[in-house]
Amino acid sequence: MRILITGGAGYIGSHAVKLFLARGHEVWVYDNLSQGHRAAVPADRLIVADLAEAQRLDHALVTHRVEAVVHYAAFALVGESVKNPAKYYQNNLVNTLNLMDALRRHDVKRFVFSSTCATYGVPEKVPITEDEKQRPINPYGNTKLAVEHALADYAAAYGWGYAALRYFNAAGAAPDGQIGEDHDPESHLIPIVLQAILGLRPEVEGFGSDYPTPDGTCVRDYIHVDDLAEAHLLALEKLQPGTQLKLNLGTGRGYSVRDVIDTAEAVTGKLAPVKEGRRCWWPLPKEGKRNWAGNRAIPICVRSSRRPGTGTTAIRKATTIEGRS
Ligand SMILES: NC(=O)c1ccc[n+]([C@@H]2O[C@H](COP(=O)([O-])OP(=O)(O)OC[C@H]3O[C@@H](n4cnc5c(N)ncnc54)[C@H](O)[C@@H]3O)[C@@H](O)[C@H]2O)c1
């Protein structure tokens, strides 16, 4: 299939690019490199452009005769979205509508969308299933839900087939160490813990220890990026005109901050300097029913986040753990 991957030079997108190419698909990456990395994708597959540029989108879709789009490009810092919602509505909603307009112009009707468990807000029950009410509690979640609504309307009116994949926390890196997580600032726990162990930051800070969980630290569901990539491909292969797939992507198993720190210490054989701080952003599910599960557990996510030979993660610097999803 000829697939355009927006945000493909970013963390999750670059792992999808690698998998899709390995499976024989024709892939082009559309990324403005605002967060992504040129080196994360093959140079001959990269189109450096912004979703706001309608002509560049038209050119990419026509030149490469694109049949389907996987849309990762977005801003994804919850705290920043609260401080600067305009930035999030502009990029996550307006620019996505711009992309969808371009797809209409060129009759591309298959669309896989990176949505998020943040669209559920504070759930009434855990585990969070797809029938949970979507009531986001921050602008980031609102922008993602707004796109989900637009996709449902486009599917009904224009015969699109789409999948809205609502991820929990992406984790891990490619087993060959070629690509991994490289956000600046970093907001995800596993790379932050590994950075602290390596002395690249003073300590792990800011997760809270007064949650109603067995060890008092926040429990989250982590899914390996390679499992996310597999799920996107499976979803894409299912899409027919009118298909509407709305799926949560997680393992259905929660791990606490303490579990992650313990695992990182066991994997590296070193202690992580930890400072208790403010709470992280939202609760996550316990055990229970799920429709799809990733295969890779947290030790694999932690191990694969180390770079072979160096034991370092693919991360630069950050301040505190902030809700990012
Ligand atoms: N990381 C997670 O745990 C997680 C969880 C749930 C959902 N998501 C969603 O998954 C997607 C990818 O997340 P990520 O962690 O890989 O983020 P990322 O920041 O690493 O990747 C996003 C990519 O999109 C690009 N981009 C942003 N705006 C663009 C624009 N206007 N035009 C072109 N390119 C643009 C960036 O340069 C970057 O390469 C996002 O949509 C995010 O909301 C992520």
mmCIF file of C-alpha atoms and ligand atoms in Angstrom:
data_model
loop_
_atom_site.group_PDB
_atom_site.id
_atom_site.type_symbol
_atom_site.label_atom_id
_atom_site.label_comp_id
_atom_site.label_asym_id
_atom_site.label_seq_id
_atom_site.Cartn_x
_atom_site.Cartn_y
_atom_site.Cartn_z
ATOM 1 C CA MET A 1 0.000 0.000 0.000
ATOM 2 C CA ARG A 2 1.181 3.580 -0.630
ATOM 3 C CA ILE A 3 1.000 5.276 2.762
ATOM 4 C CA LEU A 4 1.682 8.818 3.942
ATOM 5 C CA ILE A 5 2.758 8.910 7.585
ATOM 6 C CA THR A 6 2.416 12.344 9.144
ATOM 7 C CA GLY A 7 4.672 12.899 12.131
ATOM 8 C CA GLY A 8 6.679 9.897 10.965
ATOM 9 C CA ALA A 9 9.962 11.401 12.138
ATOM 10 C CA GLY A 10 8.654 11.508 15.711
ATOM 11 C CA TYR A 11 8.887 8.881 18.413
ATOM 12 C CA ILE A 12 5.946 6.611 17.651
ATOM 13 C CA GLY A 13 5.762 7.424 13.945
ATOM 14 C CA SER A 14 9.383 6.491 13.249
ATOM 15 C CA HIS A 15 8.814 2.989 14.628
ATOM 16 C CA ALA A 16 5.799 2.625 12.357
ATOM 17 C CA VAL A 17 7.834 3.773 9.352
ATOM 18 C CA LYS A 18 10.429 1.118 10.114
ATOM 19 C CA LEU A 19 7.812 -1.628 10.434
ATOM 20 C CA PHE A 20 5.743 -0.595 7.405
ATOM 21 C CA LEU A 21 8.845 -0.487 5.198
ATOM 22 C CA ALA A 22 9.965 -3.876 6.487
ATOM 23 C CA ARG A 23 6.538 -5.259 5.545
ATOM 24 C CA GLY A 24 6.937 -4.047 1.987
ATOM 25 C CA HIS A 25 4.716 -0.966 2.010
ATOM 26 C CA GLU A 26 5.564 2.206 0.092
ATOM 27 C CA VAL A 27 5.915 4.827 2.809
ATOM 28 C CA TRP A 28 6.458 8.590 2.815
ATOM 29 C CA VAL A 29 6.963 10.629 5.931
ATOM 30 C CA TYR A 30 5.401 14.080 6.146
ATOM 31 C CA ASP A 31 6.961 15.923 9.069
ATOM 32 C CA ASN A 32 7.956 19.519 9.804
ATOM 33 C CA LEU A 33 10.678 18.296 12.206
ATOM 34 C CA SER A 34 9.378 20.596 14.942
ATOM 35 C CA GLN A 35 9.732 17.634 17.295
ATOM 36 C CA GLY A 36 10.872 14.855 15.014
ATOM 37 C CA HIS A 37 14.358 13.897 13.849
ATOM 38 C CA ARG A 38 15.694 13.730 10.325
ATOM 39 C CA ALA A 39 17.909 10.796 11.252
ATOM 40 C CA ALA A 40 14.961 8.740 12.504
ATOM 41 C CA VAL A 41 13.723 7.905 8.991
ATOM 42 C CA PRO A 42 15.328 7.068 5.631
ATOM 43 C CA ALA A 43 16.301 10.318 3.883
ATOM 44 C CA ASP A 44 14.642 9.348 0.600
ATOM 45 C CA ARG A 45 11.300 8.833 2.367
ATOM 46 C CA LEU A 46 11.166 12.168 4.181
ATOM 47 C CA ILE A 47 9.118 15.184 3.085
ATOM 48 C CA VAL A 48 9.931 18.115 5.364
ATOM 49 C CA ALA A 49 6.737 20.162 5.342
ATOM 50 C CA ASP A 50 3.974 21.392 7.608
ATOM 51 C CA LEU A 51 0.362 20.268 7.690
ATOM 52 C CA ALA A 52 -0.637 23.915 7.326
ATOM 53 C CA GLU A 53 0.878 23.931 3.803
ATOM 54 C CA ALA A 54 -1.997 22.832 1.573
ATOM 55 C CA GLN A 55 0.065 22.925 -1.622
ATOM 56 C CA ARG A 56 2.796 20.729 -0.143
ATOM 57 C CA LEU A 57 0.144 18.281 1.006
ATOM 58 C CA ASP A 58 -1.441 18.231 -2.456
ATOM 59 C CA HIS A 59 1.953 17.662 -4.035
ATOM 60 C CA ALA A 60 2.812 14.783 -1.695
ATOM 61 C CA LEU A 61 -0.542 13.065 -2.187
ATOM 62 C CA VAL A 62 -0.473 13.373 -5.977
ATOM 63 C CA THR A 63 3.215 12.664 -6.599
ATOM 64 C CA HIS A 64 3.214 9.520 -4.498
ATOM 65 C CA ARG A 65 -0.322 8.426 -5.396
ATOM 66 C CA VAL A 66 -1.090 7.999 -1.710
ATOM 67 C CA GLU A 67 -3.804 5.454 -0.834
ATOM 68 C CA ALA A 68 -3.925 5.824 2.941
ATOM 69 C CA VAL A 69 -2.748 8.149 5.701
ATOM 70 C CA VAL A 70 -1.537 7.357 9.185
ATOM 71 C CA HIS A 71 -1.709 10.572 11.156
ATOM 72 C CA TYR A 72 0.702 10.882 14.094
ATOM 73 C CA ALA A 73 1.594 14.563 13.752
ATOM 74 C CA ALA A 74 0.391 16.577 16.735
ATOM 75 C CA PHE A 75 1.532 18.326 19.868
ATOM 76 C CA ALA A 76 1.178 16.080 22.894
ATOM 77 C CA LEU A 77 2.077 17.840 26.145
ATOM 78 C CA VAL A 78 -0.941 18.024 28.411
ATOM 79 C CA GLY A 79 0.428 20.771 30.653
ATOM 80 C CA GLU A 80 1.436 22.915 27.697
ATOM 81 C CA SER A 81 -2.034 22.488 26.199
ATOM 82 C CA VAL A 82 -3.550 23.940 29.358
ATOM 83 C CA LYS A 83 -1.211 26.949 29.273
ATOM 84 C CA ASN A 84 -1.450 27.485 25.529
ATOM 85 C CA PRO A 85 -4.623 25.882 24.133
ATOM 86 C CA ALA A 86 -4.462 27.957 20.932
ATOM 87 C CA LYS A 87 -1.261 26.157 19.940
ATOM 88 C CA TYR A 88 -3.018 22.815 20.387
ATOM 89 C CA TYR A 89 -6.279 23.663 18.644
ATOM 90 C CA GLN A 90 -4.309 25.123 15.740
ATOM 91 C CA ASN A 91 -2.037 22.155 15.229
ATOM 92 C CA ASN A 92 -4.039 19.181 16.465
ATOM 93 C CA LEU A 93 -7.421 20.265 15.143
ATOM 94 C CA VAL A 94 -7.082 22.943 12.428
ATOM 95 C CA ASN A 95 -4.048 21.348 10.792
ATOM 96 C CA THR A 96 -5.702 17.927 10.937
ATOM 97 C CA LEU A 97 -8.782 19.366 9.198
ATOM 98 C CA ASN A 98 -6.415 20.841 6.633
ATOM 99 C CA LEU A 99 -4.986 17.369 6.055
ATOM 100 C CA MET A 100 -8.483 15.896 5.811
ATOM 101 C CA ASP A 101 -9.462 18.546 3.237
ATOM 102 C CA ALA A 102 -6.447 17.570 1.149
ATOM 103 C CA LEU A 103 -7.446 13.922 1.350
ATOM 104 C CA ARG A 104 -10.937 14.815 0.113
ATOM 105 C CA ARG A 105 -9.451 16.726 -2.817
ATOM 106 C CA HIS A 106 -7.466 13.659 -3.832
ATOM 107 C CA ASP A 107 -10.000 10.976 -2.956
ATOM 108 C CA VAL A 108 -7.908 9.315 -0.241
ATOM 109 C CA LYS A 109 -10.380 7.613 2.071
ATOM 110 C CA ARG A 110 -8.346 5.489 4.465
ATOM 111 C CA PHE A 111 -7.189 7.201 7.627
ATOM 112 C CA VAL A 112 -5.611 5.921 10.833
ATOM 113 C CA PHE A 113 -5.588 8.476 13.623
ATOM 114 C CA SER A 114 -3.377 8.678 16.726
ATOM 115 C CA SER A 115 -5.908 9.376 19.400
ATOM 116 C CA THR A 116 -5.364 8.996 23.103
ATOM 117 C CA CYS A 117 -6.749 7.665 26.352
ATOM 118 C CA ALA A 118 -6.741 11.342 27.380
ATOM 119 C CA THR A 119 -10.059 11.592 25.502
ATOM 120 C CA TYR A 120 -11.654 9.654 28.388
ATOM 121 C CA GLY A 121 -10.677 12.177 31.043
ATOM 122 C CA VAL A 122 -11.302 10.706 34.486
ATOM 123 C CA PRO A 123 -13.039 7.394 33.759
ATOM 124 C CA GLU A 124 -16.007 6.126 35.728
ATOM 125 C CA LYS A 125 -14.524 2.660 35.837
ATOM 126 C CA VAL A 126 -11.230 0.954 35.216
ATOM 127 C CA PRO A 127 -10.090 -0.733 33.116
ATOM 128 C CA ILE A 128 -11.078 1.881 30.577
ATOM 129 C CA THR A 129 -12.960 0.224 27.747
ATOM 130 C CA GLU A 130 -14.023 1.747 24.446
ATOM 131 C CA ASP A 131 -17.587 2.272 25.660
ATOM 132 C CA GLU A 132 -16.418 4.553 28.476
ATOM 133 C CA LYS A 133 -17.759 8.100 28.032
ATOM 134 C CA GLN A 134 -15.237 10.451 26.443
ATOM 135 C CA ARG A 135 -14.991 13.523 28.648
ATOM 136 C CA PRO A 136 -11.514 15.014 28.287
ATOM 137 C CA ILE A 137 -10.250 17.208 31.111
ATOM 138 C CA ASN A 138 -7.672 19.223 29.181
ATOM 139 C CA PRO A 139 -7.301 20.984 25.820
ATOM 140 C CA TYR A 140 -5.027 18.248 24.455
ATOM 141 C CA GLY A 141 -7.742 15.627 25.018
ATOM 142 C CA ASN A 142 -10.381 17.997 23.637
ATOM 143 C CA THR A 143 -8.477 18.485 20.391
ATOM 144 C CA LYS A 144 -8.097 14.732 19.889
ATOM 145 C CA LEU A 145 -11.763 14.092 20.598
ATOM 146 C CA ALA A 146 -12.779 16.862 18.185
ATOM 147 C CA VAL A 147 -10.832 15.080 15.430
ATOM 148 C CA GLU A 148 -12.533 11.797 16.301
ATOM 149 C CA HIS A 149 -15.900 13.502 15.849
ATOM 150 C CA ALA A 150 -14.843 14.985 12.507
ATOM 151 C CA LEU A 151 -13.662 11.566 11.310
ATOM 152 C CA ALA A 152 -17.001 9.952 12.223
ATOM 153 C CA ASP A 153 -18.826 12.624 10.224
ATOM 154 C CA TYR A 154 -16.457 12.305 7.248
ATOM 155 C CA ALA A 155 -16.842 8.521 7.273
ATOM 156 C CA ALA A 156 -20.630 8.824 7.237
ATOM 157 C CA ALA A 157 -20.785 11.516 4.560
ATOM 158 C CA TYR A 158 -17.833 10.704 2.303
ATOM 159 C CA GLY A 159 -17.437 6.945 2.694
ATOM 160 C CA TRP A 160 -14.128 7.109 4.536
ATOM 161 C CA GLY A 161 -12.826 4.129 6.464
ATOM 162 C CA TYR A 162 -10.967 5.204 9.564
ATOM 163 C CA ALA A 163 -9.502 3.962 12.801
ATOM 164 C CA ALA A 164 -9.201 6.133 15.913
ATOM 165 C CA LEU A 165 -6.597 4.399 18.045
ATOM 166 C CA ARG A 166 -6.612 5.604 21.625
ATOM 167 C CA TYR A 167 -3.219 4.858 23.101
ATOM 168 C CA PHE A 168 -2.162 4.596 26.653
ATOM 169 C CA ASN A 169 1.517 5.389 27.378
ATOM 170 C CA ALA A 170 3.919 4.606 24.567
ATOM 171 C CA ALA A 171 7.183 3.091 25.760
ATOM 172 C CA GLY A 172 10.305 1.319 24.544
ATOM 173 C CA ALA A 173 12.435 1.568 21.447
ATOM 174 C CA ALA A 174 13.533 -0.467 18.443
ATOM 175 C CA PRO A 175 15.398 -3.599 19.573
ATOM 176 C CA ASP A 176 18.294 -2.819 17.198
ATOM 177 C CA GLY A 177 18.821 0.538 18.975
ATOM 178 C CA GLN A 178 18.630 2.497 15.726
ATOM 179 C CA ILE A 179 15.684 4.617 16.844
ATOM 180 C CA GLY A 180 14.058 5.369 20.169
ATOM 181 C CA GLU A 181 12.469 8.096 22.193
ATOM 182 C CA ASP A 182 14.019 11.542 21.841
ATOM 183 C CA HIS A 183 11.700 14.258 23.093
ATOM 184 C CA ASP A 184 12.888 17.648 24.251
ATOM 185 C CA PRO A 185 11.679 18.251 26.864
ATOM 186 C CA GLU A 186 11.167 14.650 27.837
ATOM 187 C CA SER A 187 8.032 13.910 29.790
ATOM 188 C CA HIS A 188 7.886 10.126 29.803
ATOM 189 C CA LEU A 189 8.835 8.123 32.836
ATOM 190 C CA ILE A 190 11.068 5.357 31.453
ATOM 191 C CA PRO A 191 13.578 7.626 29.669
ATOM 192 C CA ILE A 192 13.529 10.012 32.624
ATOM 193 C CA VAL A 193 14.404 7.220 35.058
ATOM 194 C CA LEU A 194 17.176 5.964 32.771
ATOM 195 C CA GLN A 195 18.550 9.484 32.383
ATOM 196 C CA ALA A 196 18.624 9.900 36.151
ATOM 197 C CA ILE A 197 20.459 6.593 36.548
ATOM 198 C CA LEU A 198 22.998 7.721 33.960
ATOM 199 C CA GLY A 199 23.524 11.048 35.715
ATOM 200 C CA LEU A 200 22.056 12.991 32.782
ATOM 201 C CA ARG A 201 19.563 14.612 35.156
ATOM 202 C CA PRO A 202 19.852 15.104 38.904
ATOM 203 C CA GLU A 203 16.903 12.904 39.876
ATOM 204 C CA VAL A 204 13.524 11.453 39.020
ATOM 205 C CA GLU A 205 11.089 14.031 40.301
ATOM 206 C CA GLY A 206 7.448 14.827 40.333
ATOM 207 C CA PHE A 207 5.350 11.687 40.391
ATOM 208 C CA GLY A 208 3.535 11.757 43.767
ATOM 209 C CA SER A 209 3.214 8.935 46.294
ATOM 210 C CA ASP A 210 -0.304 9.363 47.670
ATOM 211 C CA TYR A 211 -2.276 7.484 45.029
ATOM 212 C CA PRO A 212 -4.725 4.801 46.156
ATOM 213 C CA THR A 213 -2.496 2.086 44.695
ATOM 214 C CA PRO A 214 -0.602 -0.732 46.458
ATOM 215 C CA ASP A 215 2.657 1.226 46.585
ATOM 216 C CA GLY A 216 1.122 4.719 46.552
ATOM 217 C CA THR A 217 2.579 5.723 43.177
ATOM 218 C CA CYS A 218 0.658 6.400 39.980
ATOM 219 C CA VAL A 219 -0.282 3.309 37.950
ATOM 220 C CA ARG A 220 -0.267 3.556 34.164
ATOM 221 C CA ASP A 221 -0.655 1.214 31.254
ATOM 222 C CA TYR A 222 2.474 1.173 29.062
ATOM 223 C CA ILE A 223 2.478 -0.146 25.531
ATOM 224 C CA HIS A 224 5.575 -0.800 23.475
ATOM 225 C CA VAL A 225 6.003 1.361 20.364
ATOM 226 C CA ASP A 226 6.483 -1.721 18.205
ATOM 227 C CA ASP A 227 3.125 -3.059 19.403
ATOM 228 C CA LEU A 228 1.607 0.314 18.522
ATOM 229 C CA ALA A 229 3.127 0.094 15.058
ATOM 230 C CA GLU A 230 1.734 -3.436 14.567
ATOM 231 C CA ALA A 231 -1.700 -2.276 15.683
ATOM 232 C CA HIS A 232 -1.681 0.583 13.163
ATOM 233 C CA LEU A 233 -0.858 -1.784 10.355
ATOM 234 C CA LEU A 234 -3.563 -4.237 11.405
ATOM 235 C CA ALA A 235 -6.086 -1.397 11.608
ATOM 236 C CA LEU A 236 -5.070 -0.057 8.207
ATOM 237 C CA GLU A 237 -5.545 -3.463 6.635
ATOM 238 C CA LYS A 238 -9.098 -3.621 8.033
ATOM 239 C CA LEU A 239 -10.268 -0.320 6.572
ATOM 240 C CA GLN A 240 -13.025 -0.397 3.977
ATOM 241 C CA PRO A 241 -15.337 2.457 2.954
ATOM 242 C CA GLY A 242 -17.494 3.245 5.984
ATOM 243 C CA THR A 243 -15.383 1.304 8.519
ATOM 244 C CA GLN A 244 -15.205 3.066 11.870
ATOM 245 C CA LEU A 245 -12.735 1.435 14.255
ATOM 246 C CA LYS A 246 -12.406 2.958 17.700
ATOM 247 C CA LEU A 247 -9.917 1.004 19.758
ATOM 248 C CA ASN A 248 -7.908 1.424 22.921
ATOM 249 C CA LEU A 249 -4.270 0.398 22.588
ATOM 250 C CA GLY A 250 -2.696 -0.780 25.804
ATOM 251 C CA THR A 251 -1.675 -3.999 27.495
ATOM 252 C CA GLY A 252 -4.562 -3.965 29.959
ATOM 253 C CA ARG A 253 -2.017 -4.231 32.770
ATOM 254 C CA GLY A 254 -0.942 -1.281 34.886
ATOM 255 C CA TYR A 255 2.539 -0.662 36.247
ATOM 256 C CA SER A 256 3.292 1.805 38.995
ATOM 257 C CA VAL A 257 6.019 4.425 38.934
ATOM 258 C CA ARG A 258 7.750 2.327 41.599
ATOM 259 C CA ASP A 259 7.547 -0.762 39.318
ATOM 260 C CA VAL A 260 9.204 1.193 36.515
ATOM 261 C CA ILE A 261 11.972 2.503 38.773
ATOM 262 C CA ASP A 262 12.592 -0.972 40.242
ATOM 263 C CA THR A 263 12.757 -2.487 36.765
ATOM 264 C CA ALA A 264 15.143 0.195 35.512
ATOM 265 C CA GLU A 265 17.385 -0.428 38.515
ATOM 266 C CA ALA A 266 17.295 -4.184 37.927
ATOM 267 C CA VAL A 267 18.062 -3.805 34.207
ATOM 268 C CA THR A 268 20.945 -1.362 34.702
ATOM 269 C CA GLY A 269 22.225 -2.631 38.050
ATOM 270 C CA LYS A 270 22.280 0.973 39.316
ATOM 271 C CA LEU A 271 20.137 2.969 41.720
ATOM 272 C CA ALA A 272 17.906 5.781 40.451
ATOM 273 C CA PRO A 273 18.027 9.028 42.453
ATOM 274 C CA VAL A 274 14.402 9.758 43.272
ATOM 275 C CA LYS A 275 12.766 12.857 44.708
ATOM 276 C CA GLU A 276 9.094 12.797 45.535
ATOM 277 C CA GLY A 277 7.154 15.627 43.968
ATOM 278 C CA ARG A 278 3.807 16.638 42.653
ATOM 279 C CA ARG A 279 1.315 14.208 41.218
ATOM 280 C CA CYS A 280 1.283 13.183 37.609
ATOM 281 C CA TRP A 281 -1.810 13.849 35.566
ATOM 282 C CA TRP A 282 -4.360 11.089 35.400
ATOM 283 C CA PRO A 283 -5.332 7.659 36.728
ATOM 284 C CA LEU A 284 -4.969 4.506 34.704
ATOM 285 C CA PRO A 285 -6.621 1.099 34.668
ATOM 286 C CA LYS A 286 -6.018 -2.062 36.630
ATOM 287 C CA GLU A 287 -6.500 -5.597 35.354
ATOM 288 C CA GLY A 288 -9.421 -6.453 33.117
ATOM 289 C CA LYS A 289 -11.106 -6.945 29.776
ATOM 290 C CA ARG A 290 -9.445 -5.736 26.613
ATOM 291 C CA ASN A 291 -9.887 -6.161 22.895
ATOM 292 C CA TRP A 292 -6.278 -5.973 21.890
ATOM 293 C CA ALA A 293 -3.104 -6.266 23.891
ATOM 294 C CA GLY A 294 0.516 -5.432 23.232
ATOM 295 C CA ASN A 295 2.962 -8.289 23.614
ATOM 296 C CA ARG A 296 5.868 -6.551 25.195
ATOM 297 C CA ALA A 297 5.882 -6.077 28.975
ATOM 298 C CA ILE A 298 7.541 -3.295 30.927
ATOM 299 C CA PRO A 299 10.987 -4.974 31.320
ATOM 300 C CA ILE A 300 11.218 -5.098 27.517
ATOM 301 C CA CYS A 301 10.171 -1.473 27.255
ATOM 302 C CA VAL A 302 12.901 -0.497 29.709
ATOM 303 C CA ARG A 303 15.572 -2.723 28.176
ATOM 304 C CA SER A 304 14.828 -1.606 24.651
ATOM 305 C CA SER A 305 15.046 2.038 25.720
ATOM 306 C CA ARG A 306 18.755 1.604 26.377
ATOM 307 C CA ARG A 307 21.108 2.139 23.503
ATOM 308 C CA PRO A 308 23.186 -0.955 22.758
ATOM 309 C CA GLY A 309 26.738 -0.606 23.956
ATOM 310 C CA THR A 310 26.211 2.616 25.869
ATOM 311 C CA GLY A 311 23.283 1.813 28.115
ATOM 312 C CA THR A 312 21.943 5.285 27.422
ATOM 313 C CA THR A 313 18.505 6.252 26.241
ATOM 314 C CA ALA A 314 17.892 8.266 23.126
ATOM 315 C CA ILE A 315 17.006 11.308 25.189
ATOM 316 C CA ARG A 316 18.601 14.646 25.864
ATOM 317 C CA LYS A 317 17.244 16.656 28.791
ATOM 318 C CA ALA A 318 14.062 17.535 30.632
ATOM 319 C CA THR A 319 12.813 19.053 33.859
ATOM 320 C CA THR A 320 9.921 17.178 35.475
ATOM 321 C CA ILE A 321 7.503 14.461 34.525
ATOM 322 C CA GLU A 322 4.583 16.149 32.883
ATOM 323 C CA GLY A 323 1.470 14.511 31.554
ATOM 324 C CA ARG A 324 2.188 13.661 27.967
ATOM 325 C CA SER A 325 0.080 11.301 25.983
HETATM 326 N N1 LIG B 1 3.660 9.243 23.253
HETATM 327 C C1 LIG B 1 2.555 8.751 23.840
HETATM 328 O O1 LIG B 1 2.606 8.098 24.890
HETATM 329 C C2 LIG B 1 1.206 8.986 23.187
HETATM 330 C C3 LIG B 1 0.054 8.510 23.822
HETATM 331 C C4 LIG B 1 -1.176 8.736 23.209
HETATM 332 C C5 LIG B 1 -1.252 9.377 21.987
HETATM 333 N N2 LIG B 1 -0.115 9.841 21.404
HETATM 334 C C6 LIG B 1 -0.220 10.511 20.108
HETATM 335 O O2 LIG B 1 0.686 9.881 19.215
HETATM 336 C C7 LIG B 1 1.196 10.810 18.268
HETATM 337 C C8 LIG B 1 2.705 10.733 18.224
HETATM 338 O O3 LIG B 1 3.230 10.960 19.524
HETATM 339 P P1 LIG B 1 4.807 10.996 19.748
HETATM 340 O O4 LIG B 1 5.054 10.724 21.194
HETATM 341 O O5 LIG B 1 5.483 10.175 18.721
HETATM 342 O O6 LIG B 1 5.075 12.537 19.488
HETATM 343 P P2 LIG B 1 6.328 13.231 18.722
HETATM 344 O O7 LIG B 1 6.301 14.649 19.138
HETATM 345 O O8 LIG B 1 7.569 12.458 18.944
HETATM 346 O O9 LIG B 1 5.914 13.089 17.196
HETATM 347 C C9 LIG B 1 5.027 13.984 16.552
HETATM 348 C C10 LIG B 1 5.640 14.346 15.216
HETATM 349 O O10 LIG B 1 4.748 15.216 14.503
HETATM 350 C C11 LIG B 1 5.502 16.250 13.884
HETATM 351 N N3 LIG B 1 4.586 17.389 13.701
HETATM 352 C C12 LIG B 1 3.903 18.056 14.655
HETATM 353 N N4 LIG B 1 3.148 19.012 14.107
HETATM 354 C C13 LIG B 1 3.341 18.951 12.758
HETATM 355 C C14 LIG B 1 2.833 19.699 11.650
HETATM 356 N N5 LIG B 1 1.988 20.726 11.813
HETATM 357 N N6 LIG B 1 3.247 19.362 10.413
HETATM 358 C C15 LIG B 1 4.112 18.333 10.225
HETATM 359 N N7 LIG B 1 4.637 17.601 11.250
HETATM 360 C C16 LIG B 1 4.242 17.909 12.494
HETATM 361 C C17 LIG B 1 6.651 16.512 14.833
HETATM 362 O O11 LIG B 1 7.769 17.112 14.228
HETATM 363 C C18 LIG B 1 6.969 15.100 15.348
HETATM 364 O O12 LIG B 1 7.925 14.470 14.534
HETATM 365 C C19 LIG B 1 0.636 12.169 18.684
HETATM 366 O O13 LIG B 1 -0.479 12.445 17.871
HETATM 367 C C20 LIG B 1 0.208 11.963 20.123
HETATM 368 O O14 LIG B 1 -0.866 12.815 20.467
HETATM 369 C C21 LIG B 1 1.108 9.676 21.971
#
